[in-house]
Coordinates of C-alpha atoms and ligand atoms in Angstrom, one line a residue:
M1 CA 50.2 123.4 40.0
Q2 CA 52.9 121.9 42.1
P3 CA 56.2 121.5 40.3
T4 CA 57.3 117.9 39.8
V5 CA 60.3 116.6 41.7
E6 CA 62.3 116.6 38.5
A7 CA 61.4 120.2 37.6
A8 CA 62.4 121.4 41.1
I9 CA 65.9 120.0 40.7
D10 CA 68.2 122.6 39.1
V11 CA 70.8 121.0 36.9
L12 CA 73.1 123.9 37.6
T13 CA 73.4 123.0 41.3
Q14 CA 73.8 119.3 40.8
P15 CA 77.1 117.8 42.1
L16 CA 79.6 116.3 39.6
A17 CA 81.9 113.4 40.5
L18 CA 85.3 113.6 38.8
P19 CA 87.4 110.5 37.8
C20 CA 89.8 111.0 40.7
G21 CA 86.9 110.8 43.2
A22 CA 86.6 114.5 44.1
V23 CA 83.1 116.0 43.7
L24 CA 82.3 119.5 42.4
P25 CA 79.2 120.9 44.3
G26 CA 77.7 122.6 41.2
R27 CA 77.9 123.1 37.5
I28 CA 79.0 126.7 37.0
G29 CA 82.7 127.1 37.0
K30 CA 84.7 130.3 37.1
S31 CA 87.3 130.1 34.3
A32 CA 90.8 131.5 34.8
M33 CA 91.2 135.3 34.6
S34 CA 94.6 136.8 35.2
E35 CA 94.1 139.0 38.3
Q36 CA 97.5 140.7 38.2
L37 CA 97.4 140.9 42.0
G38 CA 100.8 139.5 42.8
D39 CA 103.2 141.7 44.8
R40 CA 106.7 142.9 43.9
V41 CA 108.1 139.4 44.5
N42 CA 105.2 137.7 42.8
A43 CA 103.6 136.4 46.0
P44 CA 99.8 136.4 46.3
T45 CA 98.5 139.6 48.0
P46 CA 95.6 140.0 50.5
A47 CA 93.5 141.4 47.6
L48 CA 93.4 137.9 46.2
N49 CA 91.9 136.7 49.5
T50 CA 89.2 139.3 49.4
L51 CA 88.5 138.6 45.7
Y52 CA 88.3 134.8 46.1
G53 CA 86.4 135.2 49.4
R54 CA 83.6 137.0 47.3
W55 CA 83.8 134.5 44.4
G56 CA 83.9 131.5 46.7
S57 CA 80.7 132.5 48.4
G58 CA 78.8 133.1 45.2
G59 CA 77.3 129.7 44.8
G60 CA 79.5 128.2 42.1
G61 CA 80.8 124.7 41.7
L62 CA 84.4 125.5 40.9
L63 CA 86.8 128.4 40.8
I64 CA 89.9 128.3 38.7
T65 CA 92.5 131.0 39.5
G66 CA 94.1 133.3 36.9
N67 CA 97.3 131.8 35.4
V68 CA 100.1 131.3 37.9
M69 CA 103.6 131.0 36.5
V70 CA 105.9 128.1 36.9
D71 CA 109.1 130.2 36.5
R72 CA 109.6 133.7 37.8
R73 CA 111.9 134.5 34.9
H74 CA 109.0 134.1 32.4
L75 CA 105.8 136.0 33.1
G76 CA 102.6 136.3 31.0
E77 CA 101.5 139.6 32.5
P78 CA 102.8 142.1 35.1
K79 CA 102.2 141.1 38.7
N80 CA 101.5 137.4 38.0
V81 CA 101.7 135.2 41.0
V82 CA 104.6 132.8 40.6
V83 CA 104.9 129.4 42.3
D84 CA 108.3 127.8 41.4
D85 CA 109.1 126.7 45.0
D86 CA 107.5 126.9 48.4
R87 CA 108.7 130.4 49.3
H88 CA 105.1 131.8 49.2
L89 CA 103.5 128.9 51.0
T90 CA 102.1 131.1 53.8
Q91 CA 100.4 133.5 51.4
L92 CA 99.2 130.6 49.2
R93 CA 97.6 129.0 52.2
A94 CA 95.8 132.2 53.1
W95 CA 94.5 132.5 49.5
A96 CA 93.3 128.8 49.4
T97 CA 91.6 129.2 52.8
A98 CA 89.8 132.4 51.8
A99 CA 88.7 131.0 48.4
Q100 CA 87.3 127.7 49.8
A101 CA 85.8 128.9 53.1
G102 CA 82.4 129.1 51.4
G103 CA 82.6 125.5 50.1
T104 CA 83.7 126.1 46.5
P105 CA 86.7 124.0 45.4
T106 CA 89.4 126.2 44.0
W107 CA 92.0 125.0 41.4
V108 CA 95.1 126.9 40.4
Q109 CA 95.8 127.3 36.7
I110 CA 99.5 126.8 36.1
N111 CA 101.2 128.2 33.0
H112 CA 104.5 128.9 31.2
P113 CA 104.1 131.7 28.6
G114 CA 106.8 130.6 26.3
R115 CA 107.1 133.1 23.4
Q116 CA 104.1 135.1 24.7
A117 CA 106.1 136.4 27.6
L118 CA 106.6 139.9 29.0
R119 CA 110.1 141.3 28.4
I120 CA 112.0 141.0 31.7
A121 CA 115.5 142.3 32.1
G122 CA 118.1 139.5 31.9
T123 CA 115.9 136.9 30.4
H124 CA 114.6 136.2 26.9
P125 CA 111.4 134.5 25.9
V126 CA 111.8 130.8 25.0
A127 CA 109.8 128.5 22.7
P128 CA 109.9 125.1 21.0
S129 CA 111.3 126.9 17.9
P130 CA 112.6 130.4 17.2
I131 CA 109.5 131.7 15.5
R132 CA 108.3 135.2 16.3
P133 CA 104.6 135.4 17.3
K134 CA 102.6 137.7 15.0
V135 CA 101.9 140.0 17.9
P136 CA 103.3 143.6 17.6
G137 CA 106.5 144.1 19.6
A138 CA 107.2 140.4 20.4
P139 CA 110.8 139.3 19.9
T140 CA 112.0 136.1 18.3
P141 CA 112.1 133.6 21.1
K142 CA 115.1 131.4 21.9
Q143 CA 114.7 127.7 21.0
L144 CA 114.6 125.4 24.1
T145 CA 117.2 122.7 24.4
D146 CA 116.1 119.1 25.3
A147 CA 117.5 119.6 28.9
E148 CA 115.5 122.9 29.3
I149 CA 112.3 121.2 28.2
H150 CA 112.7 118.4 30.8
A151 CA 113.4 121.1 33.4
I152 CA 110.1 123.0 32.5
V153 CA 108.2 119.7 32.7
E154 CA 109.6 119.3 36.3
R155 CA 108.6 122.9 37.1
F156 CA 105.0 122.2 36.3
A157 CA 105.1 119.2 38.7
T158 CA 106.8 121.2 41.4
T159 CA 104.2 124.0 41.1
A160 CA 101.4 121.5 41.3
A161 CA 102.9 119.9 44.4
V162 CA 103.2 123.3 46.2
V163 CA 99.6 124.2 45.2
K164 CA 98.4 121.0 46.7
E165 CA 100.4 121.5 49.9
A166 CA 98.9 125.0 50.2
G167 CA 95.4 123.5 50.3
F168 CA 94.0 124.2 46.9
H169 CA 91.7 121.4 45.7
G170 CA 93.2 121.0 42.3
V171 CA 95.3 122.2 39.4
Q172 CA 94.6 123.1 35.8
I173 CA 97.3 123.0 33.1
H174 CA 97.0 126.0 30.8
G175 CA 97.2 124.2 27.5
A176 CA 95.3 126.9 25.5
H177 CA 95.6 130.4 24.0
G178 CA 99.1 130.2 22.4
Y179 CA 101.2 129.8 25.6
L180 CA 104.0 127.2 25.9
V181 CA 101.9 124.0 26.0
S182 CA 99.9 125.2 23.1
Q183 CA 103.1 126.3 21.2
F184 CA 104.4 122.8 21.4
L185 CA 101.1 121.5 20.0
S186 CA 101.0 123.9 17.1
P187 CA 102.9 123.3 13.8
R188 CA 103.0 127.1 13.4
A189 CA 105.1 127.4 16.6
N190 CA 106.8 124.0 16.7
E191 CA 109.1 123.1 13.8
R192 CA 111.4 120.8 15.8
T193 CA 112.6 117.6 14.3
D194 CA 113.7 115.9 17.5
A195 CA 111.6 114.0 20.0
W196 CA 109.4 117.1 20.8
G197 CA 108.2 117.9 17.3
G198 CA 108.0 116.8 13.7
D199 CA 104.6 115.1 13.7
A200 CA 101.4 115.4 15.8
T201 CA 102.4 112.6 18.2
K202 CA 105.8 114.2 19.0
R203 CA 104.2 117.7 19.3
M204 CA 101.9 116.4 22.0
R205 CA 104.8 114.7 23.9
F206 CA 105.4 117.9 26.0
V207 CA 101.8 118.1 27.4
V208 CA 101.7 114.4 28.0
E209 CA 105.0 114.6 29.9
V210 CA 103.7 117.5 31.9
M211 CA 100.5 115.6 32.8
K212 CA 102.5 112.5 33.8
A213 CA 104.9 114.5 36.0
I214 CA 102.1 116.3 37.8
R215 CA 100.2 113.1 38.4
A216 CA 103.3 111.4 39.8
R217 CA 103.7 114.2 42.3
V218 CA 100.1 114.8 43.4
G219 CA 98.8 111.3 43.4
A220 CA 95.8 109.6 41.8
A221 CA 93.1 111.2 44.1
Y222 CA 94.0 114.9 43.4
P223 CA 92.1 116.7 40.6
V224 CA 94.2 117.6 37.5
G225 CA 92.5 119.4 34.6
I226 CA 93.6 121.1 31.4
K227 CA 92.3 124.0 29.4
L228 CA 92.8 123.0 25.8
N229 CA 92.1 124.7 22.5
S230 CA 89.6 123.0 20.3
A231 CA 91.7 124.5 17.6
D232 CA 93.9 127.6 17.1
F233 CA 91.6 129.0 14.3
Q234 CA 94.7 129.8 12.2
R235 CA 95.7 128.4 8.8
G236 CA 98.4 125.7 9.5
G237 CA 97.7 125.7 13.2
F238 CA 96.6 123.1 15.7
T239 CA 93.5 121.4 14.3
E240 CA 90.4 119.9 15.8
E241 CA 91.5 116.4 14.8
E242 CA 94.8 116.9 16.6
S243 CA 93.0 118.3 19.6
M244 CA 90.9 115.1 19.8
D245 CA 94.2 113.0 19.8
V246 CA 95.6 115.1 22.7
V247 CA 92.4 114.5 24.6
A248 CA 92.6 110.7 24.1
A249 CA 96.2 110.7 25.2
L250 CA 95.5 112.8 28.4
T251 CA 92.4 110.6 29.2
A252 CA 94.8 107.7 29.4
E253 CA 97.0 109.7 31.9
G254 CA 94.1 110.3 34.3
L255 CA 92.7 113.7 33.3
D256 CA 89.8 114.9 35.6
L257 CA 88.3 117.8 33.7
L258 CA 88.7 119.1 30.2
E259 CA 88.0 122.8 29.7
V260 CA 87.4 123.6 26.1
S261 CA 88.5 127.0 24.7
G262 CA 90.1 128.2 21.5
G263 CA 92.3 130.7 19.8
T264 CA 95.6 132.4 20.5
Y265 CA 96.6 136.0 20.9
E266 CA 97.4 136.1 17.2
S267 CA 93.8 135.0 16.5
P268 CA 91.8 135.6 19.8
A269 CA 88.8 133.3 19.5
M270 CA 88.7 132.8 23.2
T271 CA 86.7 136.0 23.8
T272 CA 84.8 136.1 20.5
G273 CA 84.4 132.5 19.2
D274 CA 85.2 131.6 15.6
T275 CA 83.4 134.6 14.2
R276 CA 83.4 133.0 10.7
A277 CA 81.5 129.9 11.8
E278 CA 77.8 129.7 11.4
S279 CA 77.5 127.7 14.6
T280 CA 79.0 130.6 16.7
K281 CA 76.3 132.9 15.3
Q282 CA 73.6 130.4 16.0
R283 CA 74.6 129.2 19.5
E284 CA 75.3 131.2 22.6
A285 CA 78.5 129.4 23.6
Y286 CA 81.5 129.4 21.2
F287 CA 82.8 125.8 21.4
L288 CA 79.8 123.6 21.9
D289 CA 80.1 121.9 18.5
Y290 CA 83.5 120.6 19.4
A291 CA 82.4 119.6 22.9
E292 CA 79.7 117.4 21.3
K293 CA 82.3 115.7 19.1
V294 CA 84.9 115.2 21.9
R295 CA 82.3 113.5 24.1
A296 CA 82.4 110.6 21.7
I297 CA 86.1 109.9 22.4
T298 CA 86.5 110.6 26.1
P299 CA 84.6 109.9 29.3
V300 CA 86.4 112.8 31.0
P301 CA 84.0 115.5 32.3
L302 CA 83.9 118.7 30.1
M303 CA 83.8 122.4 31.0
V304 CA 83.0 124.6 28.0
T305 CA 83.9 128.2 28.3
G306 CA 83.2 131.2 26.2
G307 CA 80.0 133.1 25.5
F308 CA 77.5 131.6 28.0
R309 CA 75.2 134.3 29.4
S310 CA 71.6 133.1 29.7
P311 CA 70.3 130.6 32.3
A312 CA 68.4 128.8 29.5
G313 CA 71.6 128.5 27.3
M314 CA 73.5 127.1 30.3
R315 CA 70.8 124.6 31.4
D316 CA 70.3 123.4 27.8
A317 CA 74.0 122.8 27.4
I318 CA 74.0 120.6 30.5
T319 CA 70.8 118.8 30.0
S320 CA 71.6 118.0 26.3
G321 CA 74.8 116.5 27.5
A322 CA 77.0 118.9 25.5
T323 CA 78.9 119.9 28.7
D324 CA 79.1 119.0 32.4
V325 CA 80.3 122.3 33.6
V326 CA 79.5 125.8 32.2
G327 CA 82.6 128.0 32.3
L328 CA 82.1 131.7 32.8
G329 CA 84.9 134.3 32.7
R330 CA 83.9 137.9 32.2
P331 CA 80.5 137.7 34.0
F332 CA 82.4 136.9 37.3
A333 CA 84.2 140.2 36.9
L334 CA 80.9 142.1 36.8
D335 CA 78.9 140.0 39.4
A336 CA 80.9 138.2 42.0
A337 CA 77.9 136.0 42.8
V338 CA 76.9 135.3 39.2
P339 CA 76.2 131.5 39.8
R340 CA 73.5 132.6 42.3
T341 CA 72.2 135.2 39.9
V342 CA 71.8 132.6 37.2
A343 CA 70.3 130.0 39.5
G344 CA 67.7 132.6 40.4
G345 CA 66.8 133.2 36.8
G346 CA 69.0 136.2 36.0
T347 CA 71.2 136.6 33.0
A348 CA 75.0 136.7 33.5
P349 CA 76.1 140.3 32.8
D350 CA 78.1 141.1 29.7
M351 CA 79.7 144.4 29.1
G352 CA 81.1 143.6 25.6
G353 CA 80.8 146.3 23.0
R354 CA 83.6 148.8 23.8
K355 CA 84.2 149.1 20.1
T356 CA 86.6 151.6 18.6
S357 CA 87.7 151.4 15.0
A358 CA 90.8 149.4 15.9
K359 CA 90.5 145.6 16.6
Q360 CA 93.7 145.4 18.7
L361 CA 92.7 148.3 20.8
D362 CA 89.2 146.7 21.4
A363 CA 90.9 143.5 22.5
A364 CA 93.1 145.3 24.9
L365 CA 90.2 147.4 26.3
E366 CA 88.1 144.3 26.7
L367 CA 90.7 142.6 28.9
Y368 CA 91.7 145.7 30.7
F369 CA 88.1 146.7 31.6
H370 CA 87.5 143.3 33.2
T371 CA 90.9 143.3 34.9
R372 CA 89.9 146.6 36.5
Q373 CA 86.6 145.2 37.8
I374 CA 88.4 142.1 39.2
Q375 CA 90.9 144.4 41.0
R376 CA 88.0 146.5 42.3
I377 CA 86.4 143.5 43.9
G378 CA 89.8 142.5 45.3
G379 CA 90.0 146.0 46.8
G380 CA 86.7 145.5 48.6
H381 CA 84.6 147.5 46.1
E382 CA 81.8 146.7 43.7
P383 CA 82.5 146.5 40.0
T384 CA 81.7 149.6 38.0
A385 CA 79.9 148.0 35.0
S386 CA 78.9 151.3 33.6
E387 CA 82.4 152.7 33.3
P388 CA 82.5 154.5 29.9
M389 CA 85.0 153.3 27.4
P390 CA 87.1 156.5 27.4
I391 CA 87.6 156.2 31.2
T392 CA 88.8 152.6 30.8
A393 CA 91.2 153.7 28.0
A394 CA 92.5 156.5 30.1
H395 CA 93.2 154.2 33.1
M396 CA 94.8 151.7 30.8
L397 CA 97.2 154.3 29.5
L398 CA 98.0 155.6 32.9
D399 CA 98.6 152.2 34.4
N400 CA 100.5 150.6 31.5
G401 CA 101.6 153.3 29.2
W402 CA 101.4 153.1 25.4
A403 CA 103.0 149.6 25.6
A404 CA 99.6 148.3 26.6
L405 CA 98.2 149.1 23.2
R406 CA 100.8 146.9 21.6
R407 CA 100.1 144.1 24.0
K408 CA 96.7 142.5 23.6
R409 CA 97.4 139.5 25.9
G410 CA 95.5 138.8 29.2
G411 CA 95.4 135.1 29.6
Ligands
FMN501 C1 90.7 139.8 32.0 C2 90.8 138.4 31.5 C3 91.9 137.6 31.9 C4 91.9 136.3 31.4 N1 93.0 135.5 31.9 C5 93.0 134.2 31.5 C6 93.9 133.3 32.1 O1 94.8 133.7 33.0 N2 93.9 132.0 31.7 C7 93.0 131.5 30.8 O2 93.0 130.3 30.5 N3 92.1 132.3 30.2 C8 92.0 133.6 30.6 N4 91.1 134.4 30.1 C9 90.0 133.9 29.2 C10 88.8 133.4 30.0 O3 89.1 132.3 30.9 C11 87.7 132.9 29.1 O4 88.2 131.8 28.3 C12 87.1 133.9 28.1 O5 86.9 135.2 28.8 C13 85.8 133.5 27.5 O6 84.8 133.3 28.5 P1 83.6 134.4 28.8 O7 82.9 134.6 27.4 O8 82.7 133.7 29.8 O9 84.3 135.6 29.3 C14 91.0 135.8 30.5 C15 89.9 136.6 30.1 C16 89.8 137.9 30.6 C17 88.6 138.7 30.2

């Protein structure tokens, strides 16, 4: 029997128009994964060009880079790329060109780590309030002044303007996973009583100001997205209701794509889902229930990230209207052309399950294993999906020392 015209059209390869007028050529997006491939002065290296050249020709609809920092004094991970002025414009242009040569638009995820920062000589982590994150080894951050907060808002705008000048097709604000934007939103991290905290409306002022400042610099026709937590999954943290209010406020400021994630590095739901929730056990992707609710309050296109692996799960999520874009992280580290694999009926690879008896060690190994694969692709090699866990652990210790065991952050 001949397939009908409808059946022959694959939802995963359908274009998606964004509010700003830009069009994504397909529905599988690579979500941000910190590559740690900046050089000594935090400029992009040629390995990023190789990596994104591979990812960009893999048949996807969107690539979002690993988090790029807006201030070189505050890094999330070693070897982050930093864009706080145009000093690295030449390397950024080469990166954008390599990534987009195959026709896949590439957006840069921009971030300030706040209290989830690496210790760097001469600087101290900053945050809305001096509350130590419950991550081993993290110091109590310094509380930001009003003037410092305004300066960081401007930094996000400057970074976005340079990213645009370099030729990238969009930017994404990192508003998830317990970094600075998410710290302002959370009552557990933000106990301010001034104009930046005190109630939910004041706690969301920072992200709204960041959005406005970026939009003012890049113009109405340039894609600006955000990765936002559906919730922090912590008692007293940022709730689902508050998250909906943030979405409504950002919709009014011209948001183009809402990527839904969840969790913080105190409670890392981004790579596991809310393991207590029945819906996570029943559904392949972690944050679909929230996505369905947020649909009712915003016309902004959605990208749901976390847990998608099967072609049927991805197609169902799109045809049911639960999401517009399927976000994939770890599968891209194992198969650089995973959108093509999925469109051809294959399952996205998943190498979860490096389980030891220690939860923190498992989280660190999970991130480190995938970072290693990303760096292999950047070095012109194929990923080594079968690498045994003790080998990953040995490399992690050799590269990072014992400090890596105490640091379970990776994006
Ligand atoms: C090695 C690694 C690095 C990551 N870096 C970031 C990052 O820089 N920014 C971010 O928003 N999420 C980051 N994440 C989270 C992913 O974007 C994604 O939300 C998560 O892996 C769940 O999706 P998945 O189940 O398809 O992997 C990272 C994940 C991994 C494994």
